[in-house]
Structures are given as C-alpha cells and as structure tokens.
Amino acid sequence: MKGRSNMLDKGDKVGLIACSDGLKLDRKEAFHQLLEILIELGLEPVVADNIFRSDFSPFSGTPKERAKSLEQFYRDPSIKAIFDVSGGDSANEILPFINFDRIRKHPKPFVGLSDLTVLLNAIYQKTNLPTYHFQIMTLVKSMEQINHFKQFWFNNRLLNIPQFNYHFLRGDHLKEIIIGGNLRCFLKLAGTLYFPDTKGRILLVESLSGGPSRQASYLAQLDQLGVFKTLSGVLIGRFTTMENEKYSPTIEELVLTITEDYQLPVIKTEDVGHGNHGKVVPIGIPLTFHK
C-alpha cells in the first residue's frame, strides 16, 4: 500500500473507550483536557459509558459491557476511529465477548497502547484489519504529540513509511508487516486463537516496567514458542525502566543475543512505547526500513 487519503477529516466523530482497566478518577481533568484538544482539532469526541473505574473496582464495566461498547462503536457508521484511553491488565477479559465478524464488516481504526496490545493483535488476527499502537492521552499538554497526531491522522499520505526515528542494530533493510507491542501483554495471547501469525513479520516489542531478568524471561518464552525462527525482524521500542535505570545487560543486548542464531535484522527506536512522546505504529501494515 503506497498511499492513502486522510484517515480523519475535520467534523469526524471519534469514539473514546476503556477496554482495559478504567481510568482512575484522578484522571478526569486530563481526560476533559483531551476532549477539548480533540474539539480544537475539529473532531467530535463520543465517549463510551465505560471510561472511569468505580471507587470500589479497577473496572469501568464488566467484560461483556466493555465488549458491547466496543462493538457499538464499530457498528456506528458515524464513528470514524476508536481510541482506547486505558491500560493496565484486563483487556484480554473481553476477547470471548467480541463479535469479530461484525468488526470485519465495519472496518475503522482501533488505537491503543500497553495492555491494548492484546486487542490490537487480536483484532488484526481475527479480521485482517490494521490497528494502531498509540496512546491518545499523550496529546494532553504536549504540542509535539498534537502535531504528530495531525500529521499522521490528517495529513499523512504514506502509510508504509515509519513516522518515527530509528537505527539498525543488525541488518540494513527490512520491509514487512508489524505485529506486537507491549511485550508482557503480547504474551497474554500465546496459546490462544488470538495470537497473530508471526511468519515473516516484524515483531515490535516495548515495555514500561521490569529489569533485565524479567525481559529475558519474556524473550525466552517467545523463543520457546518458536517465534524468532519465523520472523523477518525485530523492532525494539522504549523499555522505560530498563533505559531510565541504565540496567545491564541492556534490552538491545538481550534481543541481539537471543536472535543471534537466526541473524534477524534488529531495529531500535526511542520514539515508540510508553511515555509522553510515543509515536504511532500501524499493526498489520508493512513498513519499510532503510539503514
């Protein structure tokens, strides 16, 4: 796919939802700031019933209720994209309650990060529709992210060109479909019907917390699942705690070591992952990388 028209236009409605843990109540001000930003961008935000957690529960609704809200947004033709504002641990609860056939019949972008890695990859696997690794809450108090949002969703015409900086740790050229996201959450799909086909793909891995031993265990699980021997390459995003604490061995060293026997191309970017500056990565769309 060499190009496309705008994914969003001014006047479009966009759905906001929380399919994982609901937003904490102390995030209400930031959420309302997000709504104001979207309106200033010319969009019309539509808020799902399940956004905030209750005083007594981390959930914004039951798994069935969250899945129903997601399906309603897909079935509403006036909603042009769905942005998940949540994160945490519980996104995989809703998978059995999603009607993927209905999602396939009403294609539109689904966007989320962290625990939403579960849905990004499950939706792609079950429907062959692209999804997008990005956290829309980063627009709050960040003109850099607002500009990136406008560039990607309103002005970007070249979908297969990465919209972030990167450099090769091994190899010099790579073009394939991206899968993956948050490493811990991606592994929740292992052994399920929702785990994406890894053959020939580029695997994106990023993480918020955890030191070398935790990341090494996750990488070992991927290897024992046979994932690395099927991939075309690995894209390493931000491993926030690893990098902030300057742990050793580094995430780059861990990935290079476990993929050495396969001689996979490995790419590193500081512009993808948790934090206030994470850029969009399409899941299920080929990206072209050059050294």
CSV table of N, CA and C in Angstrom, one decimal, residues 114-280:
chain,number,residue,atom,x,y,z
A,114,SER,N,-0.1,-0.3,25.4
A,114,SER,CA,0.1,-1.0,26.6
A,114,SER,C,-0.7,-2.3,26.6
A,115,ASP,N,-1.6,-2.4,27.6
A,115,ASP,CA,-2.5,-3.6,27.7
A,115,ASP,C,-3.4,-3.8,26.4
A,116,LEU,N,-3.6,-2.7,25.7
A,116,LEU,CA,-4.4,-2.8,24.5
A,116,LEU,C,-3.6,-3.5,23.3
A,117,THR,N,-2.4,-3.8,23.6
A,117,THR,CA,-1.6,-4.7,22.7
A,117,THR,C,-2.4,-6.0,22.4
A,118,VAL,N,-3.1,-6.4,23.4
A,118,VAL,CA,-4.0,-7.6,23.3
A,118,VAL,C,-5.0,-7.4,22.2
A,119,LEU,N,-5.7,-6.3,22.2
A,119,LEU,CA,-6.8,-6.1,21.3
A,119,LEU,C,-6.2,-5.7,19.9
A,120,LEU,N,-5.1,-5.0,19.9
A,120,LEU,CA,-4.5,-4.6,18.6
A,120,LEU,C,-4.2,-5.8,17.8
A,121,ASN,N,-3.6,-6.8,18.4
A,121,ASN,CA,-3.2,-8.0,17.7
A,121,ASN,C,-4.3,-9.0,17.5
A,122,ALA,N,-5.3,-9.1,18.5
A,122,ALA,CA,-6.4,-10.0,18.3
A,122,ALA,C,-7.3,-9.5,17.2
A,123,ILE,N,-7.6,-8.2,17.1
A,123,ILE,CA,-8.4,-7.7,16.0
A,123,ILE,C,-7.7,-7.9,14.7
A,124,TYR,N,-6.4,-7.7,14.6
A,124,TYR,CA,-5.7,-7.9,13.3
A,124,TYR,C,-5.8,-9.4,12.9
A,125,GLN,N,-5.5,-10.3,13.9
A,125,GLN,CA,-5.5,-11.7,13.6
A,125,GLN,C,-6.9,-12.2,13.2
A,126,LYS,N,-7.9,-11.8,13.8
A,126,LYS,CA,-9.3,-12.3,13.6
A,126,LYS,C,-10.0,-11.6,12.4
A,127,THR,N,-9.5,-10.4,12.0
A,127,THR,CA,-10.3,-9.7,11.0
A,127,THR,C,-9.4,-9.3,9.8
A,128,ASN,N,-8.1,-9.3,10.0
A,128,ASN,CA,-7.1,-8.9,9.0
A,128,ASN,C,-7.2,-7.3,8.8
A,129,LEU,N,-7.8,-6.6,9.7
A,129,LEU,CA,-7.9,-5.2,9.7
A,129,LEU,C,-6.7,-4.6,10.5
A,130,PRO,N,-6.1,-3.5,9.9
A,130,PRO,CA,-5.0,-2.9,10.7
A,130,PRO,C,-5.5,-2.2,11.9
A,131,THR,N,-4.6,-2.2,12.9
A,131,THR,CA,-4.8,-1.4,14.2
A,131,THR,C,-3.6,-0.5,14.4
A,132,TYR,N,-3.6,0.3,15.5
A,132,TYR,CA,-2.6,1.3,15.6
A,132,TYR,C,-2.2,1.4,17.1
A,133,HIS,N,-0.9,1.2,17.3
A,133,HIS,CA,-0.2,1.3,18.6
A,133,HIS,C,0.1,2.7,18.9
A,134,PHE,N,-0.7,3.3,19.8
A,134,PHE,CA,-0.6,4.8,20.1
A,134,PHE,C,-1.5,5.1,21.3
A,135,GLN,N,-1.1,6.0,22.2
A,135,GLN,CA,-1.9,6.4,23.3
A,135,GLN,C,-2.3,7.8,23.1
A,136,ILE,N,-3.6,8.0,22.9
A,136,ILE,CA,-4.1,9.4,22.6
A,136,ILE,C,-4.0,10.3,23.8
A,137,MET,N,-4.0,9.8,25.0
A,137,MET,CA,-3.8,10.7,26.2
A,137,MET,C,-2.5,11.4,26.2
A,138,THR,N,-1.6,11.0,25.3
A,138,THR,CA,-0.3,11.8,25.3
A,138,THR,C,-0.5,13.2,24.6
A,139,LEU,N,-1.6,13.4,24.0
A,139,LEU,CA,-1.9,14.7,23.4
A,139,LEU,C,-2.0,15.8,24.5
A,140,VAL,N,-2.4,15.4,25.7
A,140,VAL,CA,-2.6,16.4,26.8
A,140,VAL,C,-1.2,17.0,27.2
A,141,LYS,N,-1.2,18.3,27.1
A,141,LYS,CA,0.0,19.2,27.5
A,141,LYS,C,1.2,18.8,26.6
A,142,SER,N,1.0,18.4,25.4
A,142,SER,CA,2.2,18.1,24.5
A,142,SER,C,1.9,18.6,23.1
A,143,MET,N,2.4,19.7,22.7
A,143,MET,CA,2.3,20.2,21.3
A,143,MET,C,3.0,19.3,20.4
A,144,GLU,N,4.1,18.7,20.8
A,144,GLU,CA,4.8,17.7,19.9
A,144,GLU,C,3.8,16.6,19.5
A,145,GLN,N,3.1,16.1,20.5
A,145,GLN,CA,2.2,15.0,20.2
A,145,GLN,C,1.0,15.4,19.4
A,146,ILE,N,0.5,16.6,19.7
A,146,ILE,CA,-0.6,17.1,18.9
A,146,ILE,C,-0.2,17.3,17.4
A,147,ASN,N,1.0,17.8,17.2
A,147,ASN,CA,1.5,17.9,15.8
A,147,ASN,C,1.7,16.6,15.1
A,148,HIS,N,2.2,15.6,15.9
A,148,HIS,CA,2.3,14.2,15.4
A,148,HIS,C,0.9,13.6,15.0
A,149,PHE,N,0.0,13.9,15.9
A,149,PHE,CA,-1.4,13.4,15.7
A,149,PHE,C,-1.9,14.0,14.4
A,150,LYS,N,-1.8,15.3,14.2
A,150,LYS,CA,-2.3,15.9,13.0
A,150,LYS,C,-1.6,15.4,11.7
A,151,GLN,N,-0.3,15.2,11.8
A,151,GLN,CA,0.5,14.7,10.7
A,151,GLN,C,0.0,13.3,10.3
A,152,PHE,N,-0.1,12.4,11.3
A,152,PHE,CA,-0.5,11.0,11.0
A,152,PHE,C,-1.9,10.9,10.6
A,153,TRP,N,-2.8,11.4,11.3
A,153,TRP,CA,-4.3,11.2,11.1
A,153,TRP,C,-4.9,12.1,10.1
A,154,PHE,N,-4.4,13.3,9.9
A,154,PHE,CA,-5.0,14.2,8.9
A,154,PHE,C,-4.2,14.4,7.7
A,155,ASN,N,-2.9,14.4,7.8
A,155,ASN,CA,-2.0,14.8,6.6
A,155,ASN,C,-1.2,13.7,6.0
A,156,ASN,N,-1.0,12.6,6.7
A,156,ASN,CA,-0.1,11.6,6.2
A,156,ASN,C,-0.6,10.8,5.0
A,157,ARG,N,0.2,10.8,4.0
A,157,ARG,CA,-0.3,10.1,2.7
A,157,ARG,C,0.5,8.9,2.5
A,158,LEU,N,1.6,8.6,3.2
A,158,LEU,CA,2.5,7.5,3.0
A,158,LEU,C,2.4,6.6,4.2
A,159,LEU,N,1.5,5.6,4.2
A,159,LEU,CA,1.3,4.8,5.4
A,159,LEU,C,2.4,3.8,5.6
A,160,ASN,N,3.2,3.5,4.6
A,160,ASN,CA,4.3,2.5,4.8
A,160,ASN,C,5.6,3.0,5.1
A,161,ILE,N,5.7,4.3,5.4
A,161,ILE,CA,6.9,5.0,5.8
A,161,ILE,C,6.8,5.2,7.3
A,162,PRO,N,7.8,4.7,8.1
A,162,PRO,CA,7.7,4.9,9.6
A,162,PRO,C,7.7,6.4,9.9
A,163,GLN,N,6.8,6.8,10.9
A,163,GLN,CA,6.7,8.2,11.3
A,163,GLN,C,7.5,8.4,12.6
A,164,PHE,N,8.6,7.7,12.7
A,164,PHE,CA,9.5,7.9,13.9
A,164,PHE,C,10.9,7.6,13.5
A,165,ASN,N,11.9,8.1,14.3
A,165,ASN,CA,13.3,7.8,14.1
A,165,ASN,C,13.7,6.4,14.5
A,166,TYR,N,14.7,5.9,13.9
A,166,TYR,CA,15.1,4.5,14.2
A,166,TYR,C,16.6,4.3,13.7
A,167,HIS,N,17.2,3.2,14.2
A,167,HIS,CA,18.5,2.9,13.6
A,167,HIS,C,18.7,1.4,13.7
A,168,PHE,N,19.4,0.8,12.8
A,168,PHE,CA,19.6,-0.7,12.8
A,168,PHE,C,20.7,-1.1,13.7
A,169,LEU,N,20.5,-2.1,14.5
A,169,LEU,CA,21.5,-2.8,15.3
A,169,LEU,C,22.1,-4.0,14.6
A,170,ARG,N,21.3,-4.6,13.7
A,170,ARG,CA,21.8,-5.7,12.8
A,170,ARG,C,21.0,-5.6,11.5
A,171,GLY,N,21.6,-5.7,10.4
A,171,GLY,CA,21.0,-5.6,9.1
A,171,GLY,C,20.9,-4.2,8.6
A,172,ASP,N,20.3,-4.0,7.4
A,172,ASP,CA,20.3,-2.7,6.8
A,172,ASP,C,19.0,-2.4,6.0
A,173,HIS,N,18.1,-3.4,5.9
A,173,HIS,CA,16.9,-3.1,5.1
A,173,HIS,C,15.9,-4.1,5.6
A,174,LEU,N,14.6,-3.7,5.7
A,174,LEU,CA,13.6,-4.5,6.2
A,174,LEU,C,12.2,-3.9,5.7
A,175,LYS,N,11.4,-4.8,5.2
A,175,LYS,CA,10.0,-4.4,4.8
A,175,LYS,C,9.1,-5.5,5.1
A,176,GLU,N,8.2,-5.3,6.0
A,176,GLU,CA,7.2,-6.4,6.4
A,176,GLU,C,6.1,-5.8,7.2
A,177,ILE,N,5.1,-6.6,7.5
A,177,ILE,CA,4.0,-6.3,8.4
A,177,ILE,C,4.5,-6.3,9.8
A,178,ILE,N,4.1,-5.3,10.6
A,178,ILE,CA,4.4,-5.2,12.0
A,178,ILE,C,3.3,-5.9,12.8
A,179,ILE,N,3.7,-6.6,13.8
A,179,ILE,CA,2.8,-7.1,14.9
A,179,ILE,C,3.4,-6.8,16.2
A,180,GLY,N,2.7,-7.1,17.3
A,180,GLY,CA,3.3,-6.9,18.6
A,180,GLY,C,2.9,-5.7,19.3
A,181,GLY,N,3.8,-5.2,20.2
A,181,GLY,CA,3.5,-4.0,21.0
A,181,GLY,C,4.2,-4.2,22.4
A,182,ASN,N,3.4,-4.0,23.4
A,182,ASN,CA,4.0,-4.3,24.8
A,182,ASN,C,4.3,-5.8,25.0
A,183,LEU,N,5.5,-6.1,25.3
A,183,LEU,CA,6.0,-7.4,25.4
A,183,LEU,C,5.2,-8.3,26.3
A,184,ARG,N,5.0,-7.8,27.5
A,184,ARG,CA,4.3,-8.6,28.5
A,184,ARG,C,2.8,-8.9,28.1
A,185,CYS,N,2.2,-7.9,27.5
A,185,CYS,CA,0.8,-8.0,27.1
A,185,CYS,C,0.6,-8.9,25.9
A,186,PHE,N,1.6,-8.8,25.0
A,186,PHE,CA,1.6,-9.6,23.7
A,186,PHE,C,1.6,-11.1,24.1
A,187,LEU,N,2.4,-11.4,25.1
A,187,LEU,CA,2.5,-12.8,25.5
A,187,LEU,C,1.2,-13.4,26.2
A,188,LYS,N,0.3,-12.5,26.6
A,188,LYS,CA,-1.0,-13.0,27.0
A,188,LYS,C,-1.8,-13.8,26.0
A,189,LEU,N,-1.5,-13.5,24.7
A,189,LEU,CA,-2.2,-14.1,23.6
A,189,LEU,C,-1.6,-15.5,23.2
A,190,ALA,N,-0.4,-15.8,23.8
A,190,ALA,CA,0.2,-17.1,23.5
A,190,ALA,C,-0.7,-18.3,23.8
A,191,GLY,N,-0.8,-19.2,22.8
A,191,GLY,CA,-1.6,-20.4,23.0
A,191,GLY,C,-3.1,-20.2,22.8
A,192,THR,N,-3.5,-18.9,22.4
A,192,THR,CA,-4.9,-18.7,22.2
A,192,THR,C,-5.2,-18.5,20.7
A,193,LEU,N,-6.5,-18.4,20.4
A,193,LEU,CA,-6.9,-18.2,19.0
A,193,LEU,C,-6.5,-16.8,18.5
A,194,TYR,N,-6.1,-15.9,19.4
A,194,TYR,CA,-5.9,-14.5,19.0
A,194,TYR,C,-4.5,-14.2,18.8
A,195,PHE,N,-3.6,-15.2,19.0
A,195,PHE,CA,-2.2,-14.9,18.8
A,195,PHE,C,-1.9,-14.7,17.3
A,196,PRO,N,-1.3,-13.7,16.8
A,196,PRO,CA,-1.2,-13.4,15.4
A,196,PRO,C,-0.1,-14.4,14.7
A,197,ASP,N,-0.3,-14.6,13.4
A,197,ASP,CA,0.6,-15.3,12.6
A,197,ASP,C,1.9,-14.5,12.6
A,198,THR,N,3.0,-15.2,13.0
A,198,THR,CA,4.3,-14.5,13.1
A,198,THR,C,5.2,-14.7,11.9
A,199,LYS,N,4.8,-15.6,11.0
A,199,LYS,CA,5.7,-15.9,9.9
A,199,LYS,C,6.0,-14.7,9.0
A,200,GLY,N,7.2,-14.4,8.9
A,200,GLY,CA,7.7,-13.3,8.0
A,200,GLY,C,7.4,-11.9,8.6
A,201,ARG,N,6.9,-11.8,9.8
A,201,ARG,CA,6.5,-10.5,10.3
A,201,ARG,C,7.7,-9.8,11.0
A,202,ILE,N,7.5,-8.5,11.3
A,202,ILE,CA,8.4,-7.7,12.1
A,202,ILE,C,7.7,-7.7,13.5
A,203,LEU,N,8.4,-8.1,14.5
A,203,LEU,CA,7.8,-8.0,15.9
A,203,LEU,C,8.3,-6.8,16.6
A,204,LEU,N,7.3,-5.9,17.0
A,204,LEU,CA,7.5,-4.8,17.8
A,204,LEU,C,7.5,-5.2,19.3
A,205,VAL,N,8.5,-4.8,20.1
A,205,VAL,CA,8.5,-5.1,21.5
A,205,VAL,C,8.8,-3.8,22.2
A,206,GLU,N,8.1,-3.5,23.3
A,206,GLU,CA,8.3,-2.3,24.1
A,206,GLU,C,7.8,-2.7,25.5
A,207,SER,N,8.2,-1.9,26.5
A,207,SER,CA,7.8,-2.2,27.9
A,207,SER,C,7.9,-1.0,28.8
A,208,LEU,N,7.0,-0.9,29.8
A,208,LEU,CA,7.1,0.2,30.8
A,208,LEU,C,8.0,-0.2,31.9
A,209,SER,N,7.7,-1.4,32.6
A,209,SER,CA,8.5,-1.7,33.8
A,209,SER,C,9.2,-3.0,33.6
A,210,GLY,N,10.1,-3.4,34.6
A,210,GLY,CA,10.8,-4.6,34.6
A,210,GLY,C,12.2,-4.5,34.2
A,211,GLY,N,13.1,-5.2,34.9
A,211,GLY,CA,14.5,-5.2,34.6
A,211,GLY,C,15.0,-6.3,33.7
A,212,PRO,N,16.3,-6.5,33.6
A,212,PRO,CA,16.8,-7.5,32.6
A,212,PRO,C,16.3,-8.9,32.8
A,213,SER,N,16.1,-9.4,34.0
A,213,SER,CA,15.7,-10.8,34.2
A,213,SER,C,14.3,-11.0,33.7
A,214,ARG,N,13.4,-10.0,34.0
A,214,ARG,CA,12.0,-10.1,33.5
A,214,ARG,C,12.0,-10.1,32.0
A,215,GLN,N,12.7,-9.2,31.4
A,215,GLN,CA,12.6,-9.1,29.9
A,215,GLN,C,13.3,-10.3,29.3
A,216,ALA,N,14.3,-10.8,29.9
A,216,ALA,CA,15.0,-12.0,29.4
A,216,ALA,C,14.0,-13.2,29.4
A,217,SER,N,13.2,-13.3,30.5
A,217,SER,CA,12.2,-14.4,30.6
A,217,SER,C,11.2,-14.3,29.5
A,218,TYR,N,10.7,-13.1,29.2
A,218,TYR,CA,9.7,-12.9,28.2
A,218,TYR,C,10.3,-13.2,26.8
A,219,LEU,N,11.5,-12.8,26.6
A,219,LEU,CA,12.2,-13.1,25.3
A,219,LEU,C,12.4,-14.6,25.2
A,220,ALA,N,12.7,-15.3,26.3
A,220,ALA,CA,12.9,-16.7,26.2
A,220,ALA,C,11.6,-17.4,25.9
A,221,GLN,N,10.5,-16.9,26.4
A,221,GLN,CA,9.2,-17.5,26.1
A,221,GLN,C,8.9,-17.4,24.6
A,222,LEU,N,9.2,-16.2,24.1
A,222,LEU,CA,9.0,-16.1,22.6
A,222,LEU,C,9.8,-17.1,21.8
A,223,ASP,N,11.0,-17.3,22.3
A,223,ASP,CA,11.9,-18.2,21.6
A,223,ASP,C,11.4,-19.6,21.7
A,224,GLN,N,10.9,-20.0,22.9
A,224,GLN,CA,10.4,-21.3,23.1
A,224,GLN,C,9.1,-21.6,22.4
A,225,LEU,N,8.4,-20.5,22.1
A,225,LEU,CA,7.2,-20.6,21.2
A,225,LEU,C,7.5,-20.7,19.8
A,226,GLY,N,8.8,-20.6,19.4
A,226,GLY,CA,9.2,-20.7,18.0
A,226,GLY,C,9.0,-19.4,17.2
A,227,VAL,N,8.8,-18.3,17.9
A,227,VAL,CA,8.5,-17.0,17.2
A,227,VAL,C,9.7,-16.5,16.5
A,228,PHE,N,10.9,-16.5,17.1
A,228,PHE,CA,12.0,-15.8,16.5
A,228,PHE,C,12.5,-16.5,15.2
A,229,LYS,N,12.3,-17.8,15.1
A,229,LYS,CA,12.7,-18.5,13.9
A,229,LYS,C,11.8,-18.3,12.7
A,230,THR,N,10.6,-17.6,13.0
A,230,THR,CA,9.6,-17.4,11.9
A,230,THR,C,9.7,-15.9,11.4
A,231,LEU,N,10.2,-15.0,12.3
A,231,LEU,CA,10.1,-13.6,12.0
A,231,LEU,C,11.1,-13.1,10.8
A,232,SER,N,10.8,-11.9,10.3
A,232,SER,CA,11.7,-11.3,9.4
A,232,SER,C,12.6,-10.3,10.1
A,233,GLY,N,12.2,-9.8,11.3
A,233,GLY,CA,13.0,-8.9,12.1
A,233,GLY,C,12.3,-8.5,13.4
A,234,VAL,N,13.0,-7.7,14.2
A,234,VAL,CA,12.5,-7.2,15.5
A,234,VAL,C,12.7,-5.7,15.5
A,235,LEU,N,11.7,-5.0,16.0
A,235,LEU,CA,11.7,-3.6,16.2
A,235,LEU,C,11.6,-3.4,17.7
A,236,ILE,N,12.7,-2.8,18.3
A,236,ILE,CA,12.7,-2.6,19.8
A,236,ILE,C,12.3,-1.1,20.0
A,237,GLY,N,11.2,-1.0,20.8
A,237,GLY,CA,10.8,0.4,21.2
A,237,GLY,C,11.4,0.7,22.5
A,238,ARG,N,10.8,1.6,23.2
A,238,ARG,CA,11.3,2.1,24.5
A,238,ARG,C,11.0,1.0,25.6
A,239,PHE,N,12.0,0.6,26.4
A,239,PHE,CA,11.9,-0.2,27.6
A,239,PHE,C,12.2,0.8,28.7
A,240,THR,N,11.1,1.4,29.2
A,240,THR,CA,11.3,2.7,30.0
A,240,THR,C,12.1,2.4,31.3
A,241,THR,N,11.8,1.5,32.1
A,241,THR,CA,12.5,1.3,33.3
A,241,THR,C,13.9,0.8,33.0
A,242,MET,N,14.1,-0.1,32.1
A,242,MET,CA,15.4,-0.6,31.7
A,242,MET,C,16.3,0.5,31.3
A,243,GLU,N,15.8,1.5,30.5
A,243,GLU,CA,16.6,2.5,30.0
A,243,GLU,C,16.8,3.6,31.0
A,244,ASN,N,15.8,4.0,31.7
A,244,ASN,CA,16.0,5.0,32.8
A,244,ASN,C,16.9,4.6,33.8
A,245,GLU,N,16.9,3.4,34.2
A,245,GLU,CA,17.8,2.9,35.3
A,245,GLU,C,19.2,2.4,34.8
A,246,LYS,N,19.3,2.5,33.4
A,246,LYS,CA,20.6,2.1,32.8
A,246,LYS,C,21.0,0.7,33.3
A,247,TYR,N,20.0,-0.3,33.2
A,247,TYR,CA,20.3,-1.6,33.6
A,247,TYR,C,21.2,-2.3,32.6
A,248,SER,N,21.9,-3.3,33.1
A,248,SER,CA,22.8,-4.1,32.3
A,248,SER,C,22.5,-5.6,32.6
A,249,PRO,N,22.4,-6.5,31.6
A,249,PRO,CA,22.5,-6.1,30.1
A,249,PRO,C,21.4,-5.3,29.7
A,250,THR,N,21.6,-4.5,28.6
A,250,THR,CA,20.6,-3.7,28.0
A,250,THR,C,19.6,-4.5,27.2
A,251,ILE,N,18.4,-3.9,26.9
A,251,ILE,CA,17.4,-4.6,26.1
A,251,ILE,C,18.0,-4.9,24.8
A,252,GLU,N,18.8,-4.0,24.2
A,252,GLU,CA,19.4,-4.2,22.9
A,252,GLU,C,20.3,-5.5,23.0
A,253,GLU,N,21.1,-5.6,24.0
A,253,GLU,CA,22.0,-6.8,24.2
A,253,GLU,C,21.2,-8.1,24.3
A,254,LEU,N,20.1,-8.0,25.1
A,254,LEU,CA,19.3,-9.2,25.3
A,254,LEU,C,18.6,-9.7,24.0
A,255,VAL,N,18.1,-8.7,23.2
A,255,VAL,CA,17.5,-9.1,21.9
A,255,VAL,C,18.5,-9.6,20.9
A,256,LEU,N,19.6,-8.9,20.8
A,256,LEU,CA,20.6,-9.4,19.9
A,256,LEU,C,21.2,-10.7,20.2
A,257,THR,N,21.3,-11.0,21.5
A,257,THR,CA,21.8,-12.3,21.9
A,257,THR,C,20.8,-13.4,21.6
A,258,ILE,N,19.5,-13.2,21.9
A,258,ILE,CA,18.6,-14.3,21.7
A,258,ILE,C,18.2,-14.5,20.3
A,259,THR,N,18.5,-13.5,19.4
A,259,THR,CA,18.2,-13.7,18.0
A,259,THR,C,19.4,-13.9,17.2
A,260,GLU,N,20.6,-14.1,17.8
A,260,GLU,CA,21.8,-14.3,17.1
A,260,GLU,C,21.8,-15.5,16.2
A,261,ASP,N,21.3,-16.6,16.7
A,261,ASP,CA,21.3,-17.8,15.8
A,261,ASP,C,20.5,-17.7,14.6
A,262,TYR,N,19.5,-16.8,14.6
A,262,TYR,CA,18.6,-16.6,13.5
A,262,TYR,C,19.1,-15.4,12.6
A,263,GLN,N,20.0,-14.6,13.1
A,263,GLN,CA,20.6,-13.5,12.4
A,263,GLN,C,19.5,-12.6,11.9
A,264,LEU,N,18.5,-12.3,12.7
A,264,LEU,CA,17.4,-11.4,12.4
A,264,LEU,C,17.9,-10.0,12.3
A,265,PRO,N,17.4,-9.2,11.4
A,265,PRO,CA,17.6,-7.8,11.5
A,265,PRO,C,16.9,-7.2,12.7
A,266,VAL,N,17.6,-6.3,13.4
A,266,VAL,CA,17.1,-5.7,14.6
A,266,VAL,C,17.2,-4.2,14.5
A,267,ILE,N,16.1,-3.5,14.8
A,267,ILE,CA,16.0,-2.1,14.7
A,267,ILE,C,15.6,-1.5,16.1
A,268,LYS,N,16.2,-0.4,16.4
A,268,LYS,CA,15.9,0.3,17.7
A,268,LYS,C,15.3,1.7,17.4
A,269,THR,N,14.3,2.0,18.2
A,269,THR,CA,13.7,3.4,18.2
A,269,THR,C,13.4,3.8,19.6
A,270,GLU,N,13.7,5.1,19.8
A,270,GLU,CA,13.3,5.7,21.1
A,270,GLU,C,12.0,6.4,21.0
A,271,ASP,N,11.3,6.3,19.9
A,271,ASP,CA,10.1,7.1,19.7
A,271,ASP,C,8.8,6.3,19.8
A,272,VAL,N,8.9,5.1,20.2
A,272,VAL,CA,7.7,4.2,20.3
A,272,VAL,C,7.7,3.5,21.7
A,273,GLY,N,6.5,3.6,22.3
A,273,GLY,CA,6.4,2.9,23.6
A,273,GLY,C,5.7,3.8,24.6
A,274,HIS,N,5.8,3.5,25.9
A,274,HIS,CA,5.2,4.3,26.9
A,274,HIS,C,6.0,5.6,27.1
A,275,GLY,N,5.3,6.6,27.7
A,275,GLY,CA,5.9,7.9,27.8
A,275,GLY,C,5.1,8.9,27.0
A,276,ASN,N,5.5,10.1,27.1
A,276,ASN,CA,4.8,11.3,26.6
A,276,ASN,C,5.1,11.5,25.1
A,277,HIS,N,6.0,10.8,24.5
A,277,HIS,CA,6.4,11.1,23.1
A,277,HIS,C,6.3,9.9,22.2
A,278,GLY,N,5.5,8.9,22.6
A,278,GLY,CA,5.3,7.7,21.7
A,278,GLY,C,4.6,8.0,20.4
A,279,LYS,N,5.1,7.6,19.3
A,279,LYS,CA,4.6,7.8,18.0
A,279,LYS,C,3.7,6.6,17.5
A,280,VAL,N,3.0,6.8,16.5
A,280,VAL,CA,2.1,5.7,16.0
A,280,VAL,C,2.8,4.7,15.3
